[in-house]
PDB file of C-alpha atoms (C1' of nucleotides) in Angstrom:
ATOM      1  CA  MET A   1      20.457  13.897  46.840  1.00 48.00           C
ATOM      2  CA  LYS A   2      17.697  12.266  44.580  1.00 55.00           C
ATOM      3  CA  THR A   3      15.566   9.323  45.694  1.00 71.00           C
ATOM      4  CA  LEU A   4      16.307   6.366  43.553  1.00 86.00           C
ATOM      5  CA  ARG A   5      13.751   3.959  41.932  1.00 94.00           C
ATOM      6  CA  PRO A   6      13.718   0.398  43.244  1.00 97.00           C
ATOM      7  CA  ASP A   7      14.636  -2.276  40.608  1.00 97.00           C
ATOM      8  CA  PRO A   8      11.296  -3.322  38.649  1.00 97.00           C
ATOM      9  CA  ARG A   9      11.856  -7.100  38.906  1.00 98.00           C
ATOM     10  CA  LEU A  10      11.771  -6.840  42.634  1.00 98.00           C
ATOM     11  CA  GLU A  11       7.922  -5.983  42.585  1.00 98.00           C
ATOM     12  CA  PHE A  12       5.896  -8.151  44.848  1.00 98.00           C
ATOM     13  CA  ASP A  13       2.485  -8.119  46.850  1.00 97.00           C
ATOM     14  CA  PRO A  14       2.828  -8.065  50.531  1.00 97.00           C
ATOM     15  CA  SER A  15      -0.948  -8.117  51.097  1.00 94.00           C
ATOM     16  CA  GLY A  16      -1.678 -11.144  53.657  1.00 93.00           C
ATOM     17  CA  MET A  17       1.787 -10.839  55.072  1.00 95.00           C
ATOM     18  CA  HIS A  18       1.934  -8.905  58.394  1.00 94.00           C
ATOM     19  CA  GLU A  19       4.386  -6.502  59.850  1.00 96.00           C
ATOM     20  CA  PRO A  20       6.125  -6.940  63.375  1.00 96.00           C
ATOM     21  CA  ASP A  21       5.394  -4.494  66.415  1.00 96.00           C
ATOM     22  CA  ARG A  22       7.781  -2.400  68.015  1.00 97.00           C
ATOM     23  CA  GLU A  23       8.589  -5.036  70.695  1.00 98.00           C
ATOM     24  CA  PHE A  24      10.207  -7.248  68.032  1.00 98.00           C
ATOM     25  CA  PHE A  25      13.275  -4.847  67.655  1.00 98.00           C
ATOM     26  CA  LEU A  26      13.789  -3.990  71.425  1.00 98.00           C
ATOM     27  CA  ARG A  27      15.235  -7.381  72.180  1.00 98.00           C
ATOM     28  CA  ASP A  28      18.567  -9.079  71.902  1.00 98.00           C
ATOM     29  CA  THR A  29      20.349  -8.318  68.698  1.00 98.00           C
ATOM     30  CA  THR A  30      21.463 -11.597  67.857  1.00 98.00           C
ATOM     31  CA  ALA A  31      17.913 -13.033  68.169  1.00 98.00           C
ATOM     32  CA  VAL A  32      16.577 -10.303  65.933  1.00 98.00           C
ATOM     33  CA  ALA A  33      19.147 -10.932  63.560  1.00 98.00           C
ATOM     34  CA  ARG A  34      18.385 -14.660  63.279  1.00 97.00           C
ATOM     35  CA  GLU A  35      14.438 -13.873  62.859  1.00 97.00           C
ATOM     36  CA  LEU A  36      14.890 -11.481  60.312  1.00 97.00           C
ATOM     37  CA  LEU A  37      15.450 -14.258  57.939  1.00 97.00           C
ATOM     38  CA  GLN A  38      11.862 -14.925  58.162  1.00 94.00           C
ATOM     39  CA  PHE A  39      10.917 -11.230  56.764  1.00 97.00           C
ATOM     40  CA  TRP A  40      10.742  -9.416  53.601  1.00 98.00           C
ATOM     41  CA  LEU A  41      12.173  -6.161  53.403  1.00 98.00           C
ATOM     42  CA  GLY A  42       9.560  -3.940  51.403  1.00 98.00           C
ATOM     43  CA  ARG A  43       9.886  -0.351  49.604  1.00 97.00           C
ATOM     44  CA  ARG A  44       6.700   1.393  48.334  1.00 96.00           C
ATOM     45  CA  HIS A  45       7.165   3.435  45.246  1.00 96.00           C
ATOM     46  CA  GLY A  46       4.722   4.801  42.719  1.00 93.00           C
ATOM     47  CA  GLY A  47       2.044   2.582  44.274  1.00 94.00           C
ATOM     48  CA  SER A  48       3.620  -0.609  44.276  1.00 97.00           C
ATOM     49  CA  TRP A  49       5.528  -2.776  46.679  1.00 98.00           C
ATOM     50  CA  TYR A  50       9.175  -3.996  46.058  1.00 98.00           C
ATOM     51  CA  GLY A  51      11.570  -6.083  47.934  1.00 98.00           C
ATOM     52  CA  GLY A  52      12.829  -9.583  48.763  1.00 98.00           C
ATOM     53  CA  ARG A  53      13.212 -11.799  51.638  1.00 98.00           C
ATOM     54  CA  ILE A  54      16.219 -11.339  53.803  1.00 98.00           C
ATOM     55  CA  VAL A  55      18.717 -14.181  53.422  1.00 98.00           C
ATOM     56  CA  GLU A  56      21.767 -12.853  55.229  1.00 98.00           C
ATOM     57  CA  VAL A  57      22.639 -10.635  57.962  1.00 98.00           C
ATOM     58  CA  GLU A  58      25.074  -9.314  60.446  1.00 98.00           C
ATOM     59  CA  ALA A  59      24.539  -8.107  64.102  1.00 98.00           C
ATOM     60  CA  TYR A  60      26.742  -5.375  65.378  1.00 98.00           C
ATOM     61  CA  LEU A  61      26.747  -5.048  69.092  1.00 98.00           C
ATOM     62  CA  GLY A  62      27.261  -1.459  69.994  1.00 96.00           C
ATOM     63  CA  THR A  63      30.002   0.053  72.164  1.00 96.00           C
ATOM     64  CA  ALA A  64      31.888  -3.021  73.050  1.00 96.00           C
ATOM     65  CA  ASP A  65      31.993  -3.991  69.429  1.00 97.00           C
ATOM     66  CA  ARG A  66      34.918  -3.016  67.694  1.00 96.00           C
ATOM     67  CA  ALA A  67      33.709  -3.518  64.115  1.00 97.00           C
ATOM     68  CA  ALA A  68      30.391  -1.334  64.821  1.00 97.00           C
ATOM     69  CA  HIS A  69      30.251   2.211  64.262  1.00 98.00           C
ATOM     70  CA  SER A  70      29.238   3.087  67.659  1.00 97.00           C
ATOM     71  CA  TRP A  71      32.331   1.343  69.118  1.00 97.00           C
ATOM     72  CA  ASN A  72      33.549   2.910  72.263  1.00 96.00           C
ATOM     73  CA  GLY A  73      30.531   5.100  72.309  1.00 96.00           C
ATOM     74  CA  ARG A  74      31.319   6.947  69.138  1.00 96.00           C
ATOM     75  CA  ARG A  75      28.087   9.465  68.626  1.00 97.00           C
ATOM     76  CA  THR A  76      28.268  11.784  65.344  1.00 97.00           C
ATOM     77  CA  PRO A  77      25.748  12.765  63.187  1.00 96.00           C
ATOM     78  CA  ARG A  78      26.030   9.941  60.748  1.00 97.00           C
ATOM     79  CA  VAL A  79      25.732   7.390  63.687  1.00 98.00           C
ATOM     80  CA  GLU A  80      22.790   9.020  65.453  1.00 98.00           C
ATOM     81  CA  PRO A  81      20.115   6.582  64.305  1.00 98.00           C
ATOM     82  CA  MET A  82      21.976   3.627  65.847  1.00 98.00           C
ATOM     83  CA  TYR A  83      21.141   5.580  69.138  1.00 98.00           C
ATOM     84  CA  ARG A  84      17.445   5.510  68.711  1.00 98.00           C
ATOM     85  CA  HIS A  85      15.113   2.834  70.004  1.00 97.00           C
ATOM     86  CA  GLY A  86      14.806  -0.390  67.676  1.00 98.00           C
ATOM     87  CA  GLY A  87      12.766  -0.178  64.434  1.00 98.00           C
ATOM     88  CA  HIS A  88      14.475   2.512  62.732  1.00 98.00           C
ATOM     89  CA  LEU A  89      16.933   2.315  59.697  1.00 98.00           C
ATOM     90  CA  TYR A  90      20.515   3.379  59.871  1.00 98.00           C
ATOM     91  CA  VAL A  91      22.118   3.881  56.325  1.00 98.00           C
ATOM     92  CA  TYR A  92      25.689   4.856  55.715  1.00 98.00           C
ATOM     93  CA  PHE A  93      27.794   5.565  52.741  1.00 98.00           C
ATOM     94  CA  VAL A  94      31.153   3.684  52.135  1.00 97.00           C
ATOM     95  CA  TYR A  95      34.047   3.375  49.828  1.00 97.00           C
ATOM     96  CA  GLY A  96      32.777   6.458  47.912  1.00 96.00           C
ATOM     97  CA  MET A  97      30.355   4.577  45.858  1.00 97.00           C
ATOM     98  CA  HIS A  98      28.100   1.976  48.244  1.00 98.00           C
ATOM     99  CA  HIS A  99      25.210   2.281  50.727  1.00 98.00           C
ATOM    100  CA  CYS A 100      24.777  -0.026  53.281  1.00 98.00           C
ATOM    101  CA  ALA A 101      21.429  -0.625  55.505  1.00 98.00           C
ATOM    102  CA  ASN A 102      21.129  -1.550  58.964  1.00 98.00           C
ATOM    103  CA  ILE A 103      17.843  -2.245  60.997  1.00 98.00           C
ATOM    104  CA  VAL A 104      18.404  -0.725  64.515  1.00 98.00           C
ATOM    105  CA  THR A 105      17.554  -2.912  67.694  1.00 98.00           C
ATOM    106  CA  ARG A 106      17.497  -2.740  71.257  1.00 98.00           C
ATOM    107  CA  GLU A 107      16.090   0.357  73.235  1.00 98.00           C
ATOM    108  CA  GLU A 108      16.952   4.183  73.073  1.00 98.00           C
ATOM    109  CA  GLY A 109      20.440   4.825  73.909  1.00 97.00           C
ATOM    110  CA  ASN A 110      21.746   1.307  73.185  1.00 98.00           C
ATOM    111  CA  PRO A 111      23.304   1.595  69.859  1.00 98.00           C
ATOM    112  CA  GLU A 112      22.954  -1.872  68.401  1.00 98.00           C
ATOM    113  CA  ALA A 113      22.104  -2.604  64.518  1.00 98.00           C
ATOM    114  CA  VAL A 114      21.518  -5.312  62.252  1.00 98.00           C
ATOM    115  CA  LEU A 115      23.465  -5.201  58.752  1.00 98.00           C
ATOM    116  CA  LEU A 116      21.234  -6.500  55.917  1.00 98.00           C
ATOM    117  CA  ARG A 117      23.625  -8.089  53.610  1.00 98.00           C
ATOM    118  CA  ALA A 118      21.362 -10.037  51.181  1.00 98.00           C
ATOM    119  CA  LEU A 119      17.804  -9.987  49.938  1.00 98.00           C
ATOM    120  CA  GLU A 120      16.135 -13.231  47.708  1.00 97.00           C
ATOM    121  CA  GLY A 121      13.781 -11.263  45.371  1.00 97.00           C
ATOM    122  CA  PRO A 122      10.524 -12.525  43.968  1.00 97.00           C
ATOM    123  CA  ALA A 123      10.632 -15.747  41.843  1.00 96.00           C
ATOM    124  CA  GLY A 124      12.459 -14.876  38.473  1.00 95.00           C
ATOM    125  CA  SER A 125      14.336 -12.255  39.481  1.00 97.00           C
ATOM    126  CA  PRO A 126      18.175 -12.786  39.158  1.00 97.00           C
ATOM    127  CA  ALA A 127      19.804 -14.229  42.360  1.00 96.00           C
ATOM    128  CA  GLU A 128      22.598 -11.675  42.233  1.00 96.00           C
ATOM    129  CA  LEU A 129      20.337  -8.694  42.108  1.00 98.00           C
ATOM    130  CA  ALA A 130      20.214  -7.632  45.912  1.00 98.00           C
ATOM    131  CA  SER A 131      23.298 -10.065  46.998  1.00 98.00           C
ATOM    132  CA  GLY A 132      25.575  -7.879  48.992  1.00 98.00           C
ATOM    133  CA  PRO A 133      25.027  -4.983  51.288  1.00 98.00           C
ATOM    134  CA  GLY A 134      25.860  -2.525  48.238  1.00 98.00           C
ATOM    135  CA  ARG A 135      23.861  -4.380  45.899  1.00 98.00           C
ATOM    136  CA  LEU A 136      20.757  -4.742  48.291  1.00 98.00           C
ATOM    137  CA  CYS A 137      20.637  -1.141  48.645  1.00 98.00           C
ATOM    138  CA  ARG A 138      21.248  -0.161  44.886  1.00 98.00           C
ATOM    139  CA  ALA A 139      18.323  -2.678  43.534  1.00 98.00           C
ATOM    140  CA  MET A 140      16.179  -1.028  46.529  1.00 98.00           C
ATOM    141  CA  GLY A 141      16.875   2.491  45.844  1.00 98.00           C
ATOM    142  CA  ILE A 142      17.929   2.805  49.514  1.00 98.00           C
ATOM    143  CA  THR A 143      20.294   5.827  50.074  1.00 97.00           C
ATOM    144  CA  VAL A 144      21.555   7.905  53.062  1.00 97.00           C
ATOM    145  CA  VAL A 145      17.915   9.733  52.632  1.00 96.00           C
ATOM    146  CA  HIS A 146      16.430   6.909  54.266  1.00 97.00           C
ATOM    147  CA  SER A 147      18.893   7.033  57.302  1.00 97.00           C
ATOM    148  CA  GLY A 148      16.828   7.529  60.730  1.00 97.00           C
ATOM    149  CA  ILE A 149      13.452   6.740  59.340  1.00 97.00           C
ATOM    150  CA  ASP A 150      11.094   4.669  61.526  1.00 97.00           C
ATOM    151  CA  LEU A 151       9.965   1.396  59.811  1.00 97.00           C
ATOM    152  CA  ILE A 152       6.958   0.604  62.135  1.00 94.00           C
ATOM    153  CA  HIS A 153       5.058   3.974  61.540  1.00 78.00           C
ATOM    154  CA  SER A 154       3.724   4.743  57.977  1.00 75.00           C
ATOM    155  CA  SER A 155       7.096   4.581  56.254  1.00 84.00           C
ATOM    156  CA  GLU A 156       7.943   3.810  52.696  1.00 93.00           C
ATOM    157  CA  ILE A 157      10.111   1.143  53.860  1.00 97.00           C
ATOM    158  CA  ARG A 158       8.665  -1.700  55.815  1.00 97.00           C
ATOM    159  CA  LEU A 159       9.207  -5.289  56.915  1.00 97.00           C
ATOM    160  CA  PHE A 160       6.674  -8.207  56.422  1.00 97.00           C
ATOM    161  CA  ARG A 161       6.886 -11.732  58.009  1.00 95.00           C
ATOM    162  CA  GLU A 162       6.444 -14.378  55.254  1.00 89.00           C
ATOM    163  CA  SER A 163       4.644 -17.684  56.245  1.00 82.00           C
ATOM    164  CA  ARG A 164       7.038 -20.220  56.080  1.00 78.00           C
ATOM    165  CA  ALA A 165       8.907 -22.544  58.069  1.00 74.00           C
ATOM    166  CA  GLU A 166      11.573 -21.014  60.684  1.00 78.00           C
ATOM    167  CA  VAL A 167      14.891 -20.739  59.008  1.00 82.00           C
ATOM    168  CA  THR A 168      17.844 -22.269  60.814  1.00 89.00           C
ATOM    169  CA  PRO A 169      20.737 -20.189  59.631  1.00 95.00           C
ATOM    170  CA  ALA A 170      24.167 -20.823  59.122  1.00 96.00           C
ATOM    171  CA  VAL A 171      26.727 -18.734  61.278  1.00 97.00           C
ATOM    172  CA  THR A 172      29.932 -17.280  60.484  1.00 96.00           C
ATOM    173  CA  PRO A 173      32.499 -14.415  61.370  1.00 96.00           C
ATOM    174  CA  ARG A 174      31.431 -11.119  59.759  1.00 97.00           C
ATOM    175  CA  ILE A 175      32.946 -10.031  56.697  1.00 96.00           C
ATOM    176  CA  GLY A 176      35.163  -7.433  56.013  1.00 96.00           C
ATOM    177  CA  ILE A 177      36.083  -6.408  59.433  1.00 95.00           C
ATOM    178  CA  ASP A 178      39.680  -7.773  59.695  1.00 93.00           C
ATOM    179  CA  TYR A 179      40.688  -4.580  61.416  1.00 93.00           C
ATOM    180  CA  ALA A 180      38.345  -5.197  64.450  1.00 94.00           C
ATOM    181  CA  GLY A 181      40.711  -7.212  66.695  1.00 91.00           C
ATOM    182  CA  GLU A 182      38.857  -9.946  68.642  1.00 92.00           C
ATOM    183  CA  ALA A 183      35.653  -8.839  67.300  1.00 95.00           C
ATOM    184  CA  LYS A 184      36.573  -9.867  63.918  1.00 94.00           C
ATOM    185  CA  ASP A 185      36.208 -13.691  64.964  1.00 95.00           C
ATOM    186  CA  TRP A 186      32.604 -13.133  66.902  1.00 97.00           C
ATOM    187  CA  PRO A 187      30.151 -15.536  65.053  1.00 97.00           C
ATOM    188  CA  LEU A 188      27.654 -12.666  64.111  1.00 98.00           C
ATOM    189  CA  ARG A 189      26.700 -13.480  60.761  1.00 98.00           C
ATOM    190  CA  PHE A 190      23.478 -15.536  59.844  1.00 98.00           C
ATOM    191  CA  PHE A 191      22.562 -16.701  56.430  1.00 97.00           C
ATOM    192  CA  ASP A 192      20.003 -18.779  54.746  1.00 96.00           C
ATOM    193  CA  SER A 193      22.277 -21.535  53.295  1.00 94.00           C
ATOM    194  CA  ALA A 194      19.669 -22.723  50.891  1.00 94.00           C
ATOM    195  CA  SER A 195      19.433 -19.508  49.361  1.00 95.00           C
ATOM    196  CA  PRO A 196      21.129 -18.789  45.983  1.00 95.00           C
ATOM    197  CA  ALA A 197      21.272 -14.926  46.952  1.00 97.00           C
ATOM    198  CA  VAL A 198      23.812 -15.459  49.793  1.00 96.00           C
ATOM    199  CA  SER A 199      26.581 -12.964  49.022  1.00 93.00           C
ATOM    200  CA  VAL A 200      29.645 -14.756  50.041  1.00 86.00           C
ATOM    201  CA  ARG A 201      29.627 -18.411  50.656  1.00 78.00           C
ATOM    202  CA  ARG A 202      31.581 -19.792  53.551  1.00 73.00           C
ATOM    203  CA  SER A 203      31.549 -22.739  55.852  1.00 65.00           C
TER     204      SER A 203
ATOM    205  C1'  DC B   1      42.545  22.587  57.319  1.00 82.35           C
ATOM    206  C1'  DA B   2      44.579  18.052  56.011  1.00 82.35           C
ATOM    207  C1'  DC B   3      44.651  13.422  55.237  1.00 82.35           C
ATOM    208  C1'  DA B   4      43.739   8.355  56.060  1.00 82.35           C
ATOM    209  C1'  DT B   5      40.545   4.752  55.546  1.00 82.35           C
ATOM    210  C1'  DG B   6      36.355   1.618  54.849  1.00 82.35           C
ATOM    211  C1'  DA B   7      30.107  -3.296  57.383  1.00 82.35           C
ATOM    212  C1'  DT B   8      32.098  -3.103  49.061  1.00 82.35           C
ATOM    213  C1'  DC B   9      32.046  -4.609  44.097  1.00 82.35           C
ATOM    214  C1'  DG B  10      33.565  -5.672  39.691  1.00 82.35           C
ATOM    215  C1'  DC B  11      37.401  -6.660  37.041  1.00 82.35           C
ATOM    216  C1'  DC B  12      41.815  -8.697  36.359  1.00 82.35           C
ATOM    217  C1'  DT B  13      45.326 -12.596  36.784  1.00 82.35           C
TER     218       DT B  13
ATOM    219  C1'  DG C   1      43.398 -14.084  45.206  1.00 82.35           C
ATOM    220  C1'  DG C   2      44.569  -9.107  44.331  1.00 82.35           C
ATOM    221  C1'  DC C   3      43.635  -4.406  43.406  1.00 82.35           C
ATOM    222  C1'  DG C   4      41.657   0.373  42.013  1.00 82.35           C
ATOM    223  C1'  DA C   5      37.435   3.229  42.080  1.00 82.35           C
ATOM    224  C1'  DT C   6      35.865   6.962  44.755  1.00 82.35           C
ATOM    225  C1'  DC C   7      34.439  10.284  48.611  1.00 82.35           C
ATOM    226  C1'  DA C   8      32.105  11.114  53.255  1.00 82.35           C
ATOM    227  C1'  DT C   9      33.310  10.755  57.515  1.00 82.35           C
ATOM    228  C1'  DG C  10      36.069  10.911  61.423  1.00 82.35           C
ATOM    229  C1'  DT C  11      40.158  12.272  63.556  1.00 82.35           C
ATOM    230  C1'  DG C  12      44.016  15.204  64.628  1.00 82.35           C
ATOM    231  C1'  DG C  13      46.453  19.564  64.299  1.00 82.35           C
TER     232       DG C  13
END
DNA sequence: CACATGATCGCCT
DNA sequence: GGCGATCATGTGG
């Protein structure tokens, strides 16, 4: 399992941006999901930072959410990071070829998380580069080797708050979870409708 | 051990 | 809109 290089077109300078503290992640998951639209996801590689602004996310609400990997209390080695306290990364491999990255929320033992579905890269980068959860991970070079890392303490992957007006997100049901019973209609997908990098236009 | 399936994407019609 | 790729993971025997 090798560590992949982030796409060079995502290089940016986070100096001057400030990082969230632990408390930010220990709150209501839908609130964290909405507010993540003000942050950049960054990855340090070879002395530079690469990443983009988070423009599309989905909240996954733990043991009561049939669409969540932690539904019904499922606790296996893969899902274990979801049970840690907020601020950790949970990455899984799906469809035999894609990775998906989530930011864990809530306190220890409450397995909720926010799926990162799209980033808008620095000016000049293609809108589709990190549009969609699989392409986001590919562009950032994020794989399961990063699952379980703590985004707060000296991680190579961090979040940076951008100074901009707060985004009022569009809200829809989540993508690709038709099997999830009543949960499939829950309004837990949030995106910046002004961004060209959003993966699925709907509503 | 065997097998069914998915928090996706890209290509086809 | 449909479908195939491709395999780790979870479940059940």
